[in-house]
Short mmCIF file of C-alpha atoms in Angstrom, two decimals:
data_model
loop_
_atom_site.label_atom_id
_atom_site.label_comp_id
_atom_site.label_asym_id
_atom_site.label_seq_id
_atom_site.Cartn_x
_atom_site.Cartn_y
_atom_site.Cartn_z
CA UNK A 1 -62.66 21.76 10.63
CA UNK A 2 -60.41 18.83 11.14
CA UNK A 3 -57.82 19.18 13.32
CA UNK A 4 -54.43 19.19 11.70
CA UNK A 5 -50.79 18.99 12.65
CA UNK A 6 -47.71 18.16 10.92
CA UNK A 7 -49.39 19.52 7.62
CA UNK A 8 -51.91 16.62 7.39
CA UNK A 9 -55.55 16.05 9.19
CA UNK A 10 -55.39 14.21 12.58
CA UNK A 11 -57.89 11.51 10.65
CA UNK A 12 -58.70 7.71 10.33
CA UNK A 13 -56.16 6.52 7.42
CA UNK A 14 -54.21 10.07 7.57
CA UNK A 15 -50.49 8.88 8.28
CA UNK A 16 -49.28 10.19 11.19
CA UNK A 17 -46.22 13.08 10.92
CA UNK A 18 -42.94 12.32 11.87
CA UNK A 19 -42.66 15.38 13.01
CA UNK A 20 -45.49 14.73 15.82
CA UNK A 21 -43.88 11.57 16.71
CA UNK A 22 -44.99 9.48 14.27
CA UNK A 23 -43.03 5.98 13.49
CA UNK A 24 -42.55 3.73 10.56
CA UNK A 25 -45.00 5.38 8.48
CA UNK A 26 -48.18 4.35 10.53
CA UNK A 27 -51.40 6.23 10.12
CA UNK A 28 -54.40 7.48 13.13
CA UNK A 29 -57.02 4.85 13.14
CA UNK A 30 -59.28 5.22 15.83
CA UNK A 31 -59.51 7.77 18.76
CA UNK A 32 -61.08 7.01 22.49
CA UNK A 33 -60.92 10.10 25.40
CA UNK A 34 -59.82 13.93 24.85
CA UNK A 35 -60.11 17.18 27.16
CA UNK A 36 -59.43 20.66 26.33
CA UNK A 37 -59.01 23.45 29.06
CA UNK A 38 -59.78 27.04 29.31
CA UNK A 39 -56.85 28.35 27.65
CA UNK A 40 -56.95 25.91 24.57
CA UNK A 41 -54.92 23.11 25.80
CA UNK A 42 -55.94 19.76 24.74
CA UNK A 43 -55.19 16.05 25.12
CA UNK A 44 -56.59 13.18 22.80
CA UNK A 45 -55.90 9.87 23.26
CA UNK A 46 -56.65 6.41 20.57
CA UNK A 47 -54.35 3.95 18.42
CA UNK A 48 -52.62 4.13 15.33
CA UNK A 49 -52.65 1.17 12.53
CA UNK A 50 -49.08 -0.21 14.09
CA UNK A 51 -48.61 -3.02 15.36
CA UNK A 52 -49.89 -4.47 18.89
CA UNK A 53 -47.79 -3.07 22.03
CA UNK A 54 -47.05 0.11 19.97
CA UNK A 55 -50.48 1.53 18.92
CA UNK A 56 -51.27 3.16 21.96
CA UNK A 57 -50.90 6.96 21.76
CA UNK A 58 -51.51 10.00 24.34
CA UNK A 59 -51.20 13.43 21.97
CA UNK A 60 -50.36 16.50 24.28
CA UNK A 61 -50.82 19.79 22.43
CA UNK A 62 -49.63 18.79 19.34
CA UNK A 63 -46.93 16.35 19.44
CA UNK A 64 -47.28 12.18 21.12
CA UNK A 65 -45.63 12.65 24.36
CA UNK A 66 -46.76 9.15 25.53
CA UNK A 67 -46.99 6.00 23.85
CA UNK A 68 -47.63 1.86 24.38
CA UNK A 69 -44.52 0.38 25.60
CA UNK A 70 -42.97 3.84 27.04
CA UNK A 71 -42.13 3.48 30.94
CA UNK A 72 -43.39 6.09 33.05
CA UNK A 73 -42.79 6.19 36.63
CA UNK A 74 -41.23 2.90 36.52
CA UNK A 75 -44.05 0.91 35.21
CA UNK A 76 -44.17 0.38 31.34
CA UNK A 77 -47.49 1.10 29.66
CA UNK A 78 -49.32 -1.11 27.95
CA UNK A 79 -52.91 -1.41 26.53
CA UNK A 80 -55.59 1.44 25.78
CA UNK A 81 -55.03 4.70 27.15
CA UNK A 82 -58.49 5.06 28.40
CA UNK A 83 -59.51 8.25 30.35
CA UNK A 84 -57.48 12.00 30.05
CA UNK A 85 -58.07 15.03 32.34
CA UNK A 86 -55.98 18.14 31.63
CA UNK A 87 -56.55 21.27 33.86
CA UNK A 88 -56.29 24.87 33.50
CA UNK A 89 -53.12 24.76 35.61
CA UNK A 90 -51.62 22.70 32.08
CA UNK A 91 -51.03 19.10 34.25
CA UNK A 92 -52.29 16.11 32.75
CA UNK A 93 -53.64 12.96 33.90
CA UNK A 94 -54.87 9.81 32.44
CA UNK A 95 -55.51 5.99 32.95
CA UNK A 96 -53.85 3.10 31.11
CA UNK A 97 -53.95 -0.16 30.56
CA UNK A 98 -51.87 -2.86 31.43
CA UNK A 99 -51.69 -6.26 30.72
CA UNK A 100 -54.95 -7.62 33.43
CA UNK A 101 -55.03 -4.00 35.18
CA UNK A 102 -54.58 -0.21 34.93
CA UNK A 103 -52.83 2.64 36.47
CA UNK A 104 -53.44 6.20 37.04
CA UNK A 105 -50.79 8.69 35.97
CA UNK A 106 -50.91 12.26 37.31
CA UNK A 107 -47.75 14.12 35.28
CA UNK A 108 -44.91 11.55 35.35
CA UNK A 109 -46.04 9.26 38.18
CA UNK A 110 -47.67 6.55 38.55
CA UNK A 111 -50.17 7.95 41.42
CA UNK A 112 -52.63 4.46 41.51
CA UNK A 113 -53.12 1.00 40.10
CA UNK A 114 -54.92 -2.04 40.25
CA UNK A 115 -54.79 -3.46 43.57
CA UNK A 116 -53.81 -1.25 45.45
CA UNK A 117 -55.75 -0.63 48.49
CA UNK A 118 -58.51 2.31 48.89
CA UNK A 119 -60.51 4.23 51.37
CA UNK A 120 -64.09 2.69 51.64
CA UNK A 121 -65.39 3.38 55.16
CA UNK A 122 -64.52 7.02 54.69
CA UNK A 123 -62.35 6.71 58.10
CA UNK A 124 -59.28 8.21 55.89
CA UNK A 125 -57.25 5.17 55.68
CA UNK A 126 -57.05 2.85 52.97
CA UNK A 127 -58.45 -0.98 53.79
CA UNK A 128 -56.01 -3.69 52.76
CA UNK A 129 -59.57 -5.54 52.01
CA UNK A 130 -60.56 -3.02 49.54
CA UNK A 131 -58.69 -3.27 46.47
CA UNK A 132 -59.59 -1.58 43.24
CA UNK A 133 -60.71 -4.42 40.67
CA UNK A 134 -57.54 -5.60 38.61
CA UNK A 135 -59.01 -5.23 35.50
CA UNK A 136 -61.35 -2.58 34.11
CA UNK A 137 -61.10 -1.43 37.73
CA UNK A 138 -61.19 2.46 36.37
CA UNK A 139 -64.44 3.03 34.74
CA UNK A 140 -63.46 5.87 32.98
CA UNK A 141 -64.46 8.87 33.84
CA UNK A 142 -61.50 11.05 35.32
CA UNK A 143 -61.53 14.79 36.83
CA UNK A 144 -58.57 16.92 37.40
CA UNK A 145 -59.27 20.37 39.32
CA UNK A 146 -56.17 23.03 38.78
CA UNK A 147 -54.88 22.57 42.44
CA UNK A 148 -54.06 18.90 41.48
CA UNK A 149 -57.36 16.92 43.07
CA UNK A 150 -58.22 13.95 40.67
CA UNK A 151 -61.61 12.45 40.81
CA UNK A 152 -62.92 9.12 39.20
CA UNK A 153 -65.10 6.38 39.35
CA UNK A 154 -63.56 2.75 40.10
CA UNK A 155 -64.60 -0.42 41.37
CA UNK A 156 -63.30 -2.26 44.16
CA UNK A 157 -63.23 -5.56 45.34
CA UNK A 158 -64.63 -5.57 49.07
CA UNK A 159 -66.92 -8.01 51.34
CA UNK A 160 -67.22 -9.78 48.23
CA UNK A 161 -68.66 -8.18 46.03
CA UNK A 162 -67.87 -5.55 43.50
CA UNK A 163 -69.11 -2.22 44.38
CA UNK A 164 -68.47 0.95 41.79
CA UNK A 165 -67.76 4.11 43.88
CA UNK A 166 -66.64 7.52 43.08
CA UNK A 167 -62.92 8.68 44.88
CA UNK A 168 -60.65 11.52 45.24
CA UNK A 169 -57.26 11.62 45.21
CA UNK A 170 -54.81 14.70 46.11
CA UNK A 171 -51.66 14.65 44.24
CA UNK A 172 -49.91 16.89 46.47
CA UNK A 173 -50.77 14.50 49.58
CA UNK A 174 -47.82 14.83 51.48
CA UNK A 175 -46.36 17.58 49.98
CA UNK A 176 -44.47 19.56 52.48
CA UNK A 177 -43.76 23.72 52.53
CA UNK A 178 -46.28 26.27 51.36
CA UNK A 179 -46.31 28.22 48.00
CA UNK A 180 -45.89 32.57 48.73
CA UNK A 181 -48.26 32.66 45.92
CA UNK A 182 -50.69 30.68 44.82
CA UNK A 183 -52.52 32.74 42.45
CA UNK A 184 -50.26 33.34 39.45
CA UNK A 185 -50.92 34.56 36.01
CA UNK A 186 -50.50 33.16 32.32
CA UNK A 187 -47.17 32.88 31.02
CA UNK A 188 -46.43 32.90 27.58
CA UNK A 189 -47.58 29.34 27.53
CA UNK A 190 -51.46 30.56 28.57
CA UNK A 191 -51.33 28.90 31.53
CA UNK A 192 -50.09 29.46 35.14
CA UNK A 193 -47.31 28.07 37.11
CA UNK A 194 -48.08 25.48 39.66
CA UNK A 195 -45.09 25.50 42.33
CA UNK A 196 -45.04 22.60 45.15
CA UNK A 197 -43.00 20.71 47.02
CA UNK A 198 -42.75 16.91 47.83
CA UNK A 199 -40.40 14.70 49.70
CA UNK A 200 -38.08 14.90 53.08
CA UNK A 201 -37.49 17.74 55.37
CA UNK A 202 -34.49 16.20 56.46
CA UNK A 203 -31.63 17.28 54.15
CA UNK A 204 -29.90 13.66 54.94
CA UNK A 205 -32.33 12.15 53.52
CA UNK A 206 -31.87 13.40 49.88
CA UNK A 207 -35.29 13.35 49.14
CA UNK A 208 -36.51 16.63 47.93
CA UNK A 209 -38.47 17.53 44.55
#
């Protein structure tokens, strides 16, 4: 069966319910990545039928929580949301284009993007001479384990040449503290709590999430 929400089928041509964040009567048209974890949380991601710079849609258990044109982290979106990775632990990530390059979005920030510098000697330290390709740099595929590890495939510009590699990326790098526990049950959401913290030690620094 079709998924539906908003009292209508999450189809090609189907308008798109106001009530799920739907605008100006627009309707689905085509849809590109989705995930779905262990507890029945899901993530879909495609375009609508509106116009360019607003198509773009990430659905989140029901309802759009991201769209073309909304600024996350600073950086407004733009382009095809590409790749989505939801975990059992309920956080999301996905890549998305912008206009010549992409970032990666773990949550609400922005955690990579094109050109930035990566690891590629494997000596722990990113190379200022290996920067992921500006566009179609992400290749697609994206992996999110439930204590916040992302892996993907990219390809970087180094010695060259263009090299495709697969890398992982901790989310909580640099998070400071450690969690009393760290194996919690579903809530009334089905999914567990994920507690960490990120930021100064220094209270002068005002700097703590």
């Amino acid at each position: 069966a079709a998924l539906e929400l908003g009292g209508a089928l999450v189809a090609r041509d189907v308008p798109v319910p106001a009530s799920i964040g739907g605008r100006n009567g627009e309707h689905w048209f085509r849809f590109f990545a989705r995930d779905v974890n262990d507890f029945g949380s899901y993530a879909l991601t495609g375009d609508t039928d509106a116009g360019a710079g607003d198509d773009g849609f990430l659905l989140r258990d029901g309802v759009i929580a991201v769209r073309e044109g909304d600024t996350v982290d600073g950086v407004t979106l733009g382009g095809r949301f590409m790749s989505v990775a939801l975990n059992n632990a309920g956080q999301l990530a996905y890549v998305c284009g912008l206009l010549g390059s992409e970032v990666l979005v773990f949550e609400d920030r922005v955690v990579l993007r094109s050109g930035d510098a990566v690891d590629w000697d494997g000596d722990g330290v990113p190379e200022p001479t290996s920067l992921l390709i500006t566009a179609g740099g992400f290749d697609g595929s994206l992996q999110l384990t439930e204590d916040g590890v992302l892996y993907f495939t990219a390809s970087v510009s180094v010695n060259g040449g263009a090299p495709e590699g697969l890398f992982r990326l901790d989310t909580k790098r640099g998070s400071i503290g450690s969690p009393f526990c760290t194996s919690a049950q579903p809530n009334s959401t089905g999914v567990p709590g994920v507690l960490f913290a990120r930021g100064s030690t220094r209270a002068a620094d005002d700097d703590l999430t």
